[in-house]
PDB file of C-alpha atoms in Angstrom:
ATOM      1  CA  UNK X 744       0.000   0.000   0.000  1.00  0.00           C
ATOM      2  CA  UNK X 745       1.094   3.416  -1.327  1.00  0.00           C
ATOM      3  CA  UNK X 746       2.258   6.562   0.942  1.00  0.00           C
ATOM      4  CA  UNK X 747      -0.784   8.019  -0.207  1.00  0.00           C
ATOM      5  CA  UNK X 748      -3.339   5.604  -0.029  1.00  0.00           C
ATOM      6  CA  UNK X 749      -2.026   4.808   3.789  1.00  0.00           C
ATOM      7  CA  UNK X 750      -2.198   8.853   4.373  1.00  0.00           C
ATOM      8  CA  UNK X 751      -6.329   9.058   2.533  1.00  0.00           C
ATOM      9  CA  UNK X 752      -7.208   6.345   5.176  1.00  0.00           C
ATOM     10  CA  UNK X 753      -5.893   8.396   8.138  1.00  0.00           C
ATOM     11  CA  UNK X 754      -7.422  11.052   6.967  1.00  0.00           C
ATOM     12  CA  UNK X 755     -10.442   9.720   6.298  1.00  0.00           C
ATOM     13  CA  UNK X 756     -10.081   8.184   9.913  1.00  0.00           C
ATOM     14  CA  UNK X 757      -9.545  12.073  10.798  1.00  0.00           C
ATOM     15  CA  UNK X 758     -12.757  13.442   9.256  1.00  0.00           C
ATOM     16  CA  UNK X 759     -15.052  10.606  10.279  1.00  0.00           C
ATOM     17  CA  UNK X 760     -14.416  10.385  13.778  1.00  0.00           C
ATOM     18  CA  UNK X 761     -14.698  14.045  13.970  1.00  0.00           C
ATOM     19  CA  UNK X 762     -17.669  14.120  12.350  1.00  0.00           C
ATOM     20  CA  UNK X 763     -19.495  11.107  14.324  1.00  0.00           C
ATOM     21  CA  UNK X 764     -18.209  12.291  17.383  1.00  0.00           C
ATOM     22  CA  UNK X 765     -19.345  15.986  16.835  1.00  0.00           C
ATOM     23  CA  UNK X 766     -16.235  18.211  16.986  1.00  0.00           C
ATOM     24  CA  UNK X 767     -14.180  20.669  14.890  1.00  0.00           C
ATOM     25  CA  UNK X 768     -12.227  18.817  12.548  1.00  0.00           C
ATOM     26  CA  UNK X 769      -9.407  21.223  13.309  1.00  0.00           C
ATOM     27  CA  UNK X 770      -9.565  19.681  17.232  1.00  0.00           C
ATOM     28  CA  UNK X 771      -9.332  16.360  15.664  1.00  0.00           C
ATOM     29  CA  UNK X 772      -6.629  17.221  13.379  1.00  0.00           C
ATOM     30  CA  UNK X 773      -4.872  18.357  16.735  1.00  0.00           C
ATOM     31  CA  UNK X 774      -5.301  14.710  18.700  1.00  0.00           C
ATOM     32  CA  UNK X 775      -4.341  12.851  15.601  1.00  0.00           C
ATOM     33  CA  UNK X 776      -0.932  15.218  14.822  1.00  0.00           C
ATOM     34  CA  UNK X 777      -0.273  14.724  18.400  1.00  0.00           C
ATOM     35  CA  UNK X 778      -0.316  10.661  18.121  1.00  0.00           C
ATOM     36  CA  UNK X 779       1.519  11.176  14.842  1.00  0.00           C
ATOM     37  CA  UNK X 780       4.212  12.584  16.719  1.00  0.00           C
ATOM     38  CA  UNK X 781       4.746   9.052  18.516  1.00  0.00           C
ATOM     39  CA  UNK X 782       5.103   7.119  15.645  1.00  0.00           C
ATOM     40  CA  UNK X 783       7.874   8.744  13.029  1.00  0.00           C
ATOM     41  CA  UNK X 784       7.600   5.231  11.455  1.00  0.00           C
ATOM     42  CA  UNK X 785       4.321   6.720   9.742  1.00  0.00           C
ATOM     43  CA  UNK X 786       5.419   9.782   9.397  1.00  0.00           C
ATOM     44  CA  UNK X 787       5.108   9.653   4.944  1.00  0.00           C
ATOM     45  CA  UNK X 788       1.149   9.125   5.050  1.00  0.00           C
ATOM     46  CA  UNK X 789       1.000  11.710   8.508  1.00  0.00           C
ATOM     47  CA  UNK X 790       2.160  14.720   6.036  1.00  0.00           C
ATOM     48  CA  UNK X 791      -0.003  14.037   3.385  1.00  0.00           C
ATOM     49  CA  UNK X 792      -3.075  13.161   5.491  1.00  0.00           C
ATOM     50  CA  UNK X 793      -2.602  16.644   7.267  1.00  0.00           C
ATOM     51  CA  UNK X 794      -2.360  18.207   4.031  1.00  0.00           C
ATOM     52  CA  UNK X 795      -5.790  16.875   2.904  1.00  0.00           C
ATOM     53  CA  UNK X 796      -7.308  17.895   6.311  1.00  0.00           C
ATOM     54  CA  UNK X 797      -6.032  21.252   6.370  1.00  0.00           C
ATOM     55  CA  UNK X 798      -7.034  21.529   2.657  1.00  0.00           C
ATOM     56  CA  UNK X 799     -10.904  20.026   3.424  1.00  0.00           C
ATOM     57  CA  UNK X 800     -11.037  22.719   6.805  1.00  0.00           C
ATOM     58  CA  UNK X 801      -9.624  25.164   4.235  1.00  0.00           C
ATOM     59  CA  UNK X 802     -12.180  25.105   1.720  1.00  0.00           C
ATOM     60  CA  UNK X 803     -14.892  23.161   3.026  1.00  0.00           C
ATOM     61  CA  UNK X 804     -18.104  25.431   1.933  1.00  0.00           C
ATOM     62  CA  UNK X 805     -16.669  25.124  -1.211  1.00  0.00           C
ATOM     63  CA  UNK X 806     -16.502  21.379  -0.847  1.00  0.00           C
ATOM     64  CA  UNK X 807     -19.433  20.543   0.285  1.00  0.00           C
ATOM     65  CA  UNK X 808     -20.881  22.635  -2.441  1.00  0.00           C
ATOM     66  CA  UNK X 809     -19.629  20.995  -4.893  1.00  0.00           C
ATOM     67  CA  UNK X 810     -20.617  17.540  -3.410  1.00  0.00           C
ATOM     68  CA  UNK X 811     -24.011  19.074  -2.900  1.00  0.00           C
ATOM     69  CA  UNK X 812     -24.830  20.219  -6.493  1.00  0.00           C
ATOM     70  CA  UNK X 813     -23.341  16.773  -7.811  1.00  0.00           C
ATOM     71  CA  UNK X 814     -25.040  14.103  -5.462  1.00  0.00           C
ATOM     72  CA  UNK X 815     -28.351  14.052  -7.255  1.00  0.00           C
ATOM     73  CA  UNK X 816     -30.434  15.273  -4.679  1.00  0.00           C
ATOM     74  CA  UNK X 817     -28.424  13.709  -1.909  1.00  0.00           C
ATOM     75  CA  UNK X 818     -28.101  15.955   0.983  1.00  0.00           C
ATOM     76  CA  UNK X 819     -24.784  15.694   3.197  1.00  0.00           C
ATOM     77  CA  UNK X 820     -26.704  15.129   6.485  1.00  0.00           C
ATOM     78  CA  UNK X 821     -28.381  12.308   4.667  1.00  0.00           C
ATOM     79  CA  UNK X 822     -25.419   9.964   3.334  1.00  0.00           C
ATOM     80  CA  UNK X 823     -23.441   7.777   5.379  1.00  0.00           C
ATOM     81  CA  UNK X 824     -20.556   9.444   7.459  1.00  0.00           C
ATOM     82  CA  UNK X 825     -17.634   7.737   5.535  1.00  0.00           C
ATOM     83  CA  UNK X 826     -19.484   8.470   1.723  1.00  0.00           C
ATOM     84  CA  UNK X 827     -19.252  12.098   3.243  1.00  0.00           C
ATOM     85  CA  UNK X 828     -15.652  11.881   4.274  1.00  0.00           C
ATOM     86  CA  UNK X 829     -14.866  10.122   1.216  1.00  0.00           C
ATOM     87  CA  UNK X 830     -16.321  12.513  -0.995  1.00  0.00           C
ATOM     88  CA  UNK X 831     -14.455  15.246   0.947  1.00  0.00           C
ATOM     89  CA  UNK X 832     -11.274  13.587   0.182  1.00  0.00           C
ATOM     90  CA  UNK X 833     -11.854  12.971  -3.267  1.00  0.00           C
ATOM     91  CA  UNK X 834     -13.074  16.094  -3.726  1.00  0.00           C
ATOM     92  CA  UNK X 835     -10.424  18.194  -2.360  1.00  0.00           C
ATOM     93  CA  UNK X 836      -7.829  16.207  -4.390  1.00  0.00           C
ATOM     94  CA  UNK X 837      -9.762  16.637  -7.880  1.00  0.00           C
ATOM     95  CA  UNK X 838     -10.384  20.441  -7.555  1.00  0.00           C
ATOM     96  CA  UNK X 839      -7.383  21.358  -5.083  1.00  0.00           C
ATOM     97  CA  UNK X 840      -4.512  19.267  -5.601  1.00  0.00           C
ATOM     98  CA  UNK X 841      -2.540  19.643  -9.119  1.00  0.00           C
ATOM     99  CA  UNK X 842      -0.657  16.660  -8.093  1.00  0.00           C
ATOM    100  CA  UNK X 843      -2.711  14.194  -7.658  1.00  0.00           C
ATOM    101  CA  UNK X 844      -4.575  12.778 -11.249  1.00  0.00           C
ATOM    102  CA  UNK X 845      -8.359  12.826 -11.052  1.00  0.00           C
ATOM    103  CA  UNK X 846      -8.729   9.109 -11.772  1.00  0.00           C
ATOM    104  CA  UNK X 847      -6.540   8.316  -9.005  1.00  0.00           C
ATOM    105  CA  UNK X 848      -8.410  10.407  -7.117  1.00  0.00           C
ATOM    106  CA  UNK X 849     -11.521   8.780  -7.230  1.00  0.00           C
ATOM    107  CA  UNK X 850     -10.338   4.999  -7.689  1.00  0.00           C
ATOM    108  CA  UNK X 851      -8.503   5.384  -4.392  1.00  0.00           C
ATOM    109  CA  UNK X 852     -12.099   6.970  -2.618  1.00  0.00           C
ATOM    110  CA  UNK X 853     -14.401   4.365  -4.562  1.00  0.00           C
ATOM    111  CA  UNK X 854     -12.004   1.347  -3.340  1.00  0.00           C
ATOM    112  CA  UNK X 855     -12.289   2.486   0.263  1.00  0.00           C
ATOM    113  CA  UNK X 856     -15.731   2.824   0.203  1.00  0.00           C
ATOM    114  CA  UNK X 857     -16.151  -0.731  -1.425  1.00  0.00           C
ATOM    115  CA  UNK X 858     -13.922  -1.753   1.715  1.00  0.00           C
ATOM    116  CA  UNK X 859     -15.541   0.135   4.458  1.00  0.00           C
ATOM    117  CA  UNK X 860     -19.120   1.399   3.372  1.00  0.00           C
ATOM    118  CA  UNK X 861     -22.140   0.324   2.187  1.00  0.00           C
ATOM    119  CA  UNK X 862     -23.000  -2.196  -0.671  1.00  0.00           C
ATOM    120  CA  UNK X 863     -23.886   0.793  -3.266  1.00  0.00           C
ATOM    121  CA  UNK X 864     -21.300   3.174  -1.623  1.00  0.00           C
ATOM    122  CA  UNK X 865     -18.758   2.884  -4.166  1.00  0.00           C
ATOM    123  CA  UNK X 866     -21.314   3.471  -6.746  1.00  0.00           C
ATOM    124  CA  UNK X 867     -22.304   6.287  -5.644  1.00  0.00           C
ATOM    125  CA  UNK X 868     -19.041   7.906  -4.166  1.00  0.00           C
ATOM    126  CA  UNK X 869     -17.869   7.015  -8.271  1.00  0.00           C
ATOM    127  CA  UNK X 870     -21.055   9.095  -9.745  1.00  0.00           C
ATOM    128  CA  UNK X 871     -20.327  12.129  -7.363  1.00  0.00           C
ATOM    129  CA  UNK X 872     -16.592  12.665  -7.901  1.00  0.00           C
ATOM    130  CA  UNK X 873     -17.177  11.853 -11.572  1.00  0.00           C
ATOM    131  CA  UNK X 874     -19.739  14.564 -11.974  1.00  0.00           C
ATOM    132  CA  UNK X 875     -17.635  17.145  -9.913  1.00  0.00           C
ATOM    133  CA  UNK X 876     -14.682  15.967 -12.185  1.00  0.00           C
ATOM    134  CA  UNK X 877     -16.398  16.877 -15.202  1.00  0.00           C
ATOM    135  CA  UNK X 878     -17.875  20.098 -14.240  1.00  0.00           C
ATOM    136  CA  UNK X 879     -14.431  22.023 -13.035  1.00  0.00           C
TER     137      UNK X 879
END
């Protein structure tokens, strides 16, 4: 497993227990960074999964916007908790981060929700990102 992929799984780790347990993402950002700073062995996928959290806290009204006007009707509240993170994720890397190829982008969020949502989450989380790929 890539850097990268190992870094989009802490931060989707991040962003969902944030958002189930109720708190700023920027105080869960905090506990996690201080954790990180136990284990240097993990220290590749730390910096990149603080860069996708900082980027998400960064520009989340725009985010959620664009997962908004793409998810068919689909309000955030309303999809599962890790869908939601994972179309964070995916969505800050398509429209934020030059570095990362879109496809990439949203293989990497549609295999983790295959592994750790719903039967029709990685149908869906595919249909979203695709859309918001296509419209910037």
């Amino acid at each position: 497993m890539s850097a990268r992929t190992k870094a989009r799984k802490r931060a989707l780790d991040i962003l969902f227990s944030a958002d189930v347990r109720g708190e700023e993402l920027s105080v869960a950002l905090a506990a996690a960074a201080k954790r990180a700073a136990s284990e240097p062995a993990r220290e590749a996928s730390w910096l990149y999964a603080r860069d996708i959290v900082d980027g998400i806290i960064d520009n989340r009204d725009e985010i959620d916007e664009h997962i908004t006007t793409h998810s068919n009707d689909w309000k955030l509240d309303r999809m599962p908790a890790v869908d939601r993170a994972l179309l964070r994720i995916g969505t800050w890397e398509i429209v934020y981060n030059d570095e990362v190829p879109t496809a990439v982008a949203i293989d990497e969020a549609v295999e983790l929700a295959k592994e750790l949502s719903t039967e029709d989450s990685g149908a869906f989380v595919h249909g979203v990102l695709a859309r918001i790929a296509r419209s910037i």
